[in-house]
Short mmCIF file of C-alpha atoms in Angstrom, two decimals:
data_model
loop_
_atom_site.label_atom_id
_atom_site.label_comp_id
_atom_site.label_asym_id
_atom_site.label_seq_id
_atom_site.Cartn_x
_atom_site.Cartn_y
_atom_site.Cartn_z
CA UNK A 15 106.29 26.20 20.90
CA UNK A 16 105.79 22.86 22.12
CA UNK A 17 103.92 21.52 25.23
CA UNK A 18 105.28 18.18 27.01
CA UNK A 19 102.30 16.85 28.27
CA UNK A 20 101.16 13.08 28.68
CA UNK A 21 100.74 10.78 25.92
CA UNK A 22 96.71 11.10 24.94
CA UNK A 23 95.44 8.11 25.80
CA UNK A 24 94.70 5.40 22.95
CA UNK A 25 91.85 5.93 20.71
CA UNK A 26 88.91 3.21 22.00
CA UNK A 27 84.97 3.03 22.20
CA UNK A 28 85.43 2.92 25.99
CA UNK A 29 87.89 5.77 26.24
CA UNK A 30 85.52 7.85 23.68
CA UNK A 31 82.61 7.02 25.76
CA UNK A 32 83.92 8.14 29.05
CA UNK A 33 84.87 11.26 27.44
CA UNK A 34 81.22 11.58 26.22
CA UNK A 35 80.68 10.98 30.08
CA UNK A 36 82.69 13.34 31.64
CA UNK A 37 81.76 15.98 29.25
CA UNK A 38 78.22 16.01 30.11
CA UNK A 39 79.22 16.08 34.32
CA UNK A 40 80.97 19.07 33.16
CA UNK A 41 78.59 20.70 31.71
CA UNK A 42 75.92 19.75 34.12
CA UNK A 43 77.81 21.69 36.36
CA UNK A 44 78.51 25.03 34.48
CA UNK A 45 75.09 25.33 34.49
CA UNK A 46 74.33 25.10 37.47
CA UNK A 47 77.03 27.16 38.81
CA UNK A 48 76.74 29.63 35.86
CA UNK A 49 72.82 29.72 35.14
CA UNK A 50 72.47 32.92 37.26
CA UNK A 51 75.29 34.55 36.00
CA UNK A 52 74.48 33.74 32.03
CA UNK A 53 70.90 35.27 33.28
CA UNK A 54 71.77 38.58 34.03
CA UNK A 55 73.82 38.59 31.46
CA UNK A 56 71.27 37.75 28.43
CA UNK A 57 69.12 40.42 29.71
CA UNK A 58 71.95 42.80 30.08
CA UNK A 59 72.26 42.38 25.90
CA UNK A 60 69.32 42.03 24.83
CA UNK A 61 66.94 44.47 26.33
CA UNK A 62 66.30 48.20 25.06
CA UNK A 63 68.55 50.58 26.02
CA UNK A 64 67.37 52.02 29.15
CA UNK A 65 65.94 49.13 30.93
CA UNK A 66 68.45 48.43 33.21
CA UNK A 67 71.13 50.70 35.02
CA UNK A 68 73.51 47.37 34.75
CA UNK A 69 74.40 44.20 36.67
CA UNK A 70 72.91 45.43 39.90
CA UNK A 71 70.05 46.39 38.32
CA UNK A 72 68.89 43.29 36.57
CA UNK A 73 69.66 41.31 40.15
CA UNK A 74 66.94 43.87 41.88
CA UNK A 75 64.45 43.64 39.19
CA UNK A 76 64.67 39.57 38.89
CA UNK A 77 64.61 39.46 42.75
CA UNK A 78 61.50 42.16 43.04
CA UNK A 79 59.68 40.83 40.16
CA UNK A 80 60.33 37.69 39.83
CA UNK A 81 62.11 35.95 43.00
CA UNK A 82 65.30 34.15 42.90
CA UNK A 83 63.78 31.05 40.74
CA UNK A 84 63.42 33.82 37.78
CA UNK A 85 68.13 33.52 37.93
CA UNK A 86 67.12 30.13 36.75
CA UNK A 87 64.61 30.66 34.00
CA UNK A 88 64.65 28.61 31.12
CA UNK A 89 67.07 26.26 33.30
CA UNK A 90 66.10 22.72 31.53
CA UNK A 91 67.35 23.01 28.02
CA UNK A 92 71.12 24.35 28.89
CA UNK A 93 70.93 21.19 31.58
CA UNK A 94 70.07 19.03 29.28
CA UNK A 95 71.74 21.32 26.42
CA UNK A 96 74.68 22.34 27.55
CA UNK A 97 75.75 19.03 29.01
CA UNK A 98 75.36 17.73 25.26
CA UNK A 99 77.24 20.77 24.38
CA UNK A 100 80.21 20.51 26.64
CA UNK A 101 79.91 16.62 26.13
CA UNK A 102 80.52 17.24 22.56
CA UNK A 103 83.12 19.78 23.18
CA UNK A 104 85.61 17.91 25.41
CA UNK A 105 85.19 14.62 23.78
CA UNK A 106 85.94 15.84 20.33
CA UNK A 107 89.02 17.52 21.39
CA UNK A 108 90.46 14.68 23.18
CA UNK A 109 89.51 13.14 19.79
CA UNK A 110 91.60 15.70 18.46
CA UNK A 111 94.52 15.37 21.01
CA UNK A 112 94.65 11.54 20.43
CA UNK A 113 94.87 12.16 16.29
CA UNK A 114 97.42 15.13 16.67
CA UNK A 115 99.69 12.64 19.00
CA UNK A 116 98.97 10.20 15.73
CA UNK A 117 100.36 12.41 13.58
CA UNK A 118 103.45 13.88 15.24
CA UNK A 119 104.34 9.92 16.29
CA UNK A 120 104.32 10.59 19.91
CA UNK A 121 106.09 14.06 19.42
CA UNK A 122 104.43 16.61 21.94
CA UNK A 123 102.14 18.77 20.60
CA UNK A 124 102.13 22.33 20.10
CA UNK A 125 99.80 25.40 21.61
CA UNK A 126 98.72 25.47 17.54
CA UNK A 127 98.23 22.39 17.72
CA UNK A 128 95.55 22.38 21.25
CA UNK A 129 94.97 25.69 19.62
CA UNK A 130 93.23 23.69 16.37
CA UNK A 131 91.49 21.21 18.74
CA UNK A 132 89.86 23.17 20.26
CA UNK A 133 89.10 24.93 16.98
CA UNK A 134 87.79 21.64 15.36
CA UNK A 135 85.51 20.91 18.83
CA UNK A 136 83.83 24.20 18.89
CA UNK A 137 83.23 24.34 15.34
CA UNK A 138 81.25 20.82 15.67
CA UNK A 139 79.55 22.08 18.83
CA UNK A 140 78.93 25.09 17.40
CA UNK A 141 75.66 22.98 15.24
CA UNK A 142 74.55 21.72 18.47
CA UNK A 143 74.76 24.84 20.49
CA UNK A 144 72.93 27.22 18.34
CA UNK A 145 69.58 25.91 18.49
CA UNK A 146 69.73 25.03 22.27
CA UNK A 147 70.79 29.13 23.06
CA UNK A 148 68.45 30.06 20.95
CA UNK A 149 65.64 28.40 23.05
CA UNK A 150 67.35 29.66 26.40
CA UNK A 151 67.64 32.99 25.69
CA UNK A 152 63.88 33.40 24.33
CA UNK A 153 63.03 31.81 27.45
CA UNK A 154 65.22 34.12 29.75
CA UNK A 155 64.11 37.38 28.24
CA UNK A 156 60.21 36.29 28.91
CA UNK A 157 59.34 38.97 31.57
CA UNK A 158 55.51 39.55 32.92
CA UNK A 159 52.63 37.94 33.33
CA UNK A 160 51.62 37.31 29.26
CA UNK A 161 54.25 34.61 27.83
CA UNK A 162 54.77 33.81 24.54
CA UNK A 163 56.28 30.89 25.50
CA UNK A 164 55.27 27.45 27.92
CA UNK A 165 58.54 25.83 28.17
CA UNK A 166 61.52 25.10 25.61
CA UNK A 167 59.64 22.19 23.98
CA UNK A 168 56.84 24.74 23.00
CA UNK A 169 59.29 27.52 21.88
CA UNK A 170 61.08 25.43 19.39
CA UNK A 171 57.65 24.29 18.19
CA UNK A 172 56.76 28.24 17.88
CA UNK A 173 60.23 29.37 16.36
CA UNK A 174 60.02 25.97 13.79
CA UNK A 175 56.09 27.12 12.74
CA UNK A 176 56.84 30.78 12.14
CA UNK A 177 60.24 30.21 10.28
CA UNK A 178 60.95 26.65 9.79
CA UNK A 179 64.54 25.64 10.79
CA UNK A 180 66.14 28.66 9.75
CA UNK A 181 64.38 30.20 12.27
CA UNK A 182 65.76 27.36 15.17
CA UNK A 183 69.54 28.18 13.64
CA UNK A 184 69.06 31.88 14.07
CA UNK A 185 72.69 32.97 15.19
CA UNK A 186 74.52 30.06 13.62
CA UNK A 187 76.72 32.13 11.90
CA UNK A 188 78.50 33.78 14.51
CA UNK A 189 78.10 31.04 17.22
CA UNK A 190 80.32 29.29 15.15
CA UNK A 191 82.69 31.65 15.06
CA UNK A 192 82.20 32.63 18.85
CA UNK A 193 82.67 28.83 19.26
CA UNK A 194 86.03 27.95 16.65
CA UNK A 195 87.84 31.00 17.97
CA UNK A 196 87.28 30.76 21.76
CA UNK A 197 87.08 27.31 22.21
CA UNK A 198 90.23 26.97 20.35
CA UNK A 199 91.42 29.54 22.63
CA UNK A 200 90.04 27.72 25.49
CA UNK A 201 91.45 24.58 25.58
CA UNK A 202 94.72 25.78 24.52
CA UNK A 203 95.22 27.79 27.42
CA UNK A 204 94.02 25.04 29.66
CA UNK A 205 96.63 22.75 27.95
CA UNK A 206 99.52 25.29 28.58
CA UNK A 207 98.90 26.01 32.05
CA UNK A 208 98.60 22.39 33.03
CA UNK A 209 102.08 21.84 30.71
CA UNK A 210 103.24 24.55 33.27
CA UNK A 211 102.49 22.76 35.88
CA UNK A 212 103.93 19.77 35.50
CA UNK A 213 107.08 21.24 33.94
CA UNK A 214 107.24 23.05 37.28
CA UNK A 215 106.96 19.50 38.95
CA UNK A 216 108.32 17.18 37.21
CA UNK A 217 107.69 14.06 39.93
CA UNK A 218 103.47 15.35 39.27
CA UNK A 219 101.47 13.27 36.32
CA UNK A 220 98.23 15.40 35.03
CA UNK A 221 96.35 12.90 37.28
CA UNK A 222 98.04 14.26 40.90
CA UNK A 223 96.94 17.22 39.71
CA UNK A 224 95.01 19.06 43.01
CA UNK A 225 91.20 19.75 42.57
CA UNK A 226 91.91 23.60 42.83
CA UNK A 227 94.14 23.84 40.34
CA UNK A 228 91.97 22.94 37.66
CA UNK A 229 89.72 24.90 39.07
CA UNK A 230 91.79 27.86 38.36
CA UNK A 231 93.01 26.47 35.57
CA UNK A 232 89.58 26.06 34.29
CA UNK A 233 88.47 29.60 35.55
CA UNK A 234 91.94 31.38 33.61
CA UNK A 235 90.82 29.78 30.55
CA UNK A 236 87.44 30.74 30.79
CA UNK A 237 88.87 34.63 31.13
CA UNK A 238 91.05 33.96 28.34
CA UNK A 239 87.59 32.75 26.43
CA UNK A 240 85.40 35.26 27.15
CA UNK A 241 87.63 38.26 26.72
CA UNK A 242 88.56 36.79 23.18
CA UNK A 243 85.04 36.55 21.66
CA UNK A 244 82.56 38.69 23.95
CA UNK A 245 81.70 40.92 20.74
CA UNK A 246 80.52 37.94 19.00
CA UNK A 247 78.26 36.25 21.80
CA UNK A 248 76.72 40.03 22.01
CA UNK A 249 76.12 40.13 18.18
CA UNK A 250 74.21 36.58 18.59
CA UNK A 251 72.33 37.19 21.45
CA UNK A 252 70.84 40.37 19.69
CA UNK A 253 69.84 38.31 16.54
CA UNK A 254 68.28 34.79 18.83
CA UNK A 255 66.38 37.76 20.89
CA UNK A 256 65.14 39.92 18.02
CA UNK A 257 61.27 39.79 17.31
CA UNK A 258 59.96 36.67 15.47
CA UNK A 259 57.57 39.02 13.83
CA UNK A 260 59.23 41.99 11.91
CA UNK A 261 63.09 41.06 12.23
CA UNK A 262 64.88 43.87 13.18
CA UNK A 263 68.27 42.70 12.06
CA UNK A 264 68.59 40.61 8.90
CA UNK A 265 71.87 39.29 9.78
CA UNK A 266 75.22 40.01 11.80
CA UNK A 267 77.01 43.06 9.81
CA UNK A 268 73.09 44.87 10.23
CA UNK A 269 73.64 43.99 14.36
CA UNK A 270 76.97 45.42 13.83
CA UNK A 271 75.79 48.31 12.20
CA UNK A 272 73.11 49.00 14.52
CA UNK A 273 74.88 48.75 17.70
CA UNK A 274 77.76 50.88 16.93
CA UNK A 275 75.44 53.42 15.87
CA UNK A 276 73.27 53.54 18.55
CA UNK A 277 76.60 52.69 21.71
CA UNK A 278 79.42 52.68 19.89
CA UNK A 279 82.43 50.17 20.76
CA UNK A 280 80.90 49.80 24.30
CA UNK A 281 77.46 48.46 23.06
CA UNK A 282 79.57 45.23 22.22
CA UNK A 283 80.54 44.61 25.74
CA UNK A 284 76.97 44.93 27.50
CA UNK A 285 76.84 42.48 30.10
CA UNK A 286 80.44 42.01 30.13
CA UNK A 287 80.62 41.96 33.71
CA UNK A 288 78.48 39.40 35.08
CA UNK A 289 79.80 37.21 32.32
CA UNK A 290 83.58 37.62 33.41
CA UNK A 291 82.39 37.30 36.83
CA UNK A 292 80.53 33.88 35.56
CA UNK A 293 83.62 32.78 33.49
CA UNK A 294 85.77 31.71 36.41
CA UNK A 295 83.32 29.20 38.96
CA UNK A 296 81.22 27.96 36.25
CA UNK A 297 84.38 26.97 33.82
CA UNK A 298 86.72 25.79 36.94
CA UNK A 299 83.91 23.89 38.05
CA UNK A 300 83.02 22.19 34.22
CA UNK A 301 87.33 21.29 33.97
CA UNK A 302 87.51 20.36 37.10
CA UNK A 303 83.99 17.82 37.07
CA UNK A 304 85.22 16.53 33.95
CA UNK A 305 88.69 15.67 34.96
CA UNK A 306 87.80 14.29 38.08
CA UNK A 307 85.01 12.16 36.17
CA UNK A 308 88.08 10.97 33.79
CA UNK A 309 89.85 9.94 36.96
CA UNK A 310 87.13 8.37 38.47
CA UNK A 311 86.07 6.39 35.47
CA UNK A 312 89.90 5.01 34.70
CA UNK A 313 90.91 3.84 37.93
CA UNK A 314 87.16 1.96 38.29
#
């Protein structure tokens, strides 16, 4: 199946670099749409059984206990993180895009084809991602007054002291699954409803695109994301929140084992709901920050 979209644009330092750009406005502002959401959500997974009711739950506990700063806990490394993240993200599949159009000589490309951008994007973010969740979601689990840990900076330090840089990767394996498979997912979805679009209007270029329509184009691909790979992000939030001291879990298949034993086929979709609720502002918002930023950048 083939998607008539615009020519990528040519390959350049300039063009790379305002991808680089735009990526990191994008992800600046997932995060601070989704922070809340992604919150809930981490707790949702990775506390024992029993300690929340669900969604609502976790919202009156973090409000009681901890005010409405505690939905942003552990808020500086995905800023700073995740803005690398998506940075890395959309600016290697553009990369992608631009050697696909290469390759075919200007013929347009195929979903497989956005399918395997996407693929090859999250796969490199996928290195660059694991570390920086890993941080965040020891930080967002920290409840009560005693805390292990003073910041990000310090929790890396701990994590790299008690198990060197294998214990920093913790999770690598299936976040780069989790990332291949849904980002690939991702941005070809993304790609085909914008090829809809302008198939629809054929007068439109991708840059008269409204604002709100990448928003919901953003938002639909974040669905399409998140209902693809949920199992996965479950199976490494339980390994990057499992004790430092006396590992529960020695890798994925053990999480596997464990959770289906203990919840069955519904312990792999704990905190689906705030996360599904999450996927459509805070990805509408990243697709449509970074396409704007793209606009912004080329007509300056």
């Amino acid at each position: 199946m083939a998607i008539e979209l615009e020519e990528p644009p040519i390959e350049s330092n300039a063009q790379v670099l305002k991808d680089l750009f735009a990526g990191t406005m994008g992800g600046i502002a997932q995060v601070l749409v989704g922070q809340p959401f992604d919150t809930v959500k981490v707790r949702l997974q990775s506390a024992p059984e029993g300690t929340y009711s669900g969604a609502l739950d976790v919202i009156k506990q973090l409000m009681k206990n901890e005010g409405f700063a505690g939905f942003y806990k552990g808020t500086l490394t995905p800023l700073i993180g995740v803005g690398a993240c998506v940075s890395v993200q959309f600016s290697v599949n553009e990369f992608m895009k631009r050697f696909y159009d290469r390759k075919l000589n200007g013929q347009p490309l195929g979903l497989l084809d956005y399918f395997n951008c996407g693929a090859v994007a999250g796969f490199a973010n996928g290195f660059l991602a694991s570390p920086i969740e890993h941080i965040r979601i020891r930080l967002q689990t920290q409840t009560g007054a005693q805390k292990l840990f003073n910041g990000p900076l310090d929790c890396a330090k701990k994590i790299y002291d008690f198990d060197g840089i294998r214990g920093v990767y913790k999770g690598l394996g299936p976040t780069l699954i989790r990332e291949s498979v849904g980002l690939g997912i991702y941005f070809a979805t993304y790609e085909a409803l914008v090829a809809k679009d302008l198939r629809e209007h054929p007068k439109l270029t991708r840059s008269d695109i409204k604002p709100w329509k990448l928003c919901m184009y953003g938002g639909l691909s974040g669905y399409a994301l998140w209902i693809a790979i949920y199992p996965i992000d479950v199976i490494k939030s339980k390994l990057q929140t499992d004790s430092l001291k006396g590992s529960k879990y020695k890798n994925s298949l053990s999480v596997i084992r464990d959770v289906w034993h203990k919840q069955g086929i519904k312990g792999f979709y704990k905190g689906f709901l705030p996360t599904i609720l999450r996927a459509a502002p805070a990805n509408g918002a990243t697709f449509a920050v970074f396409e704007l930023t793209i606009r912004l950048l080329n007509d300056s």
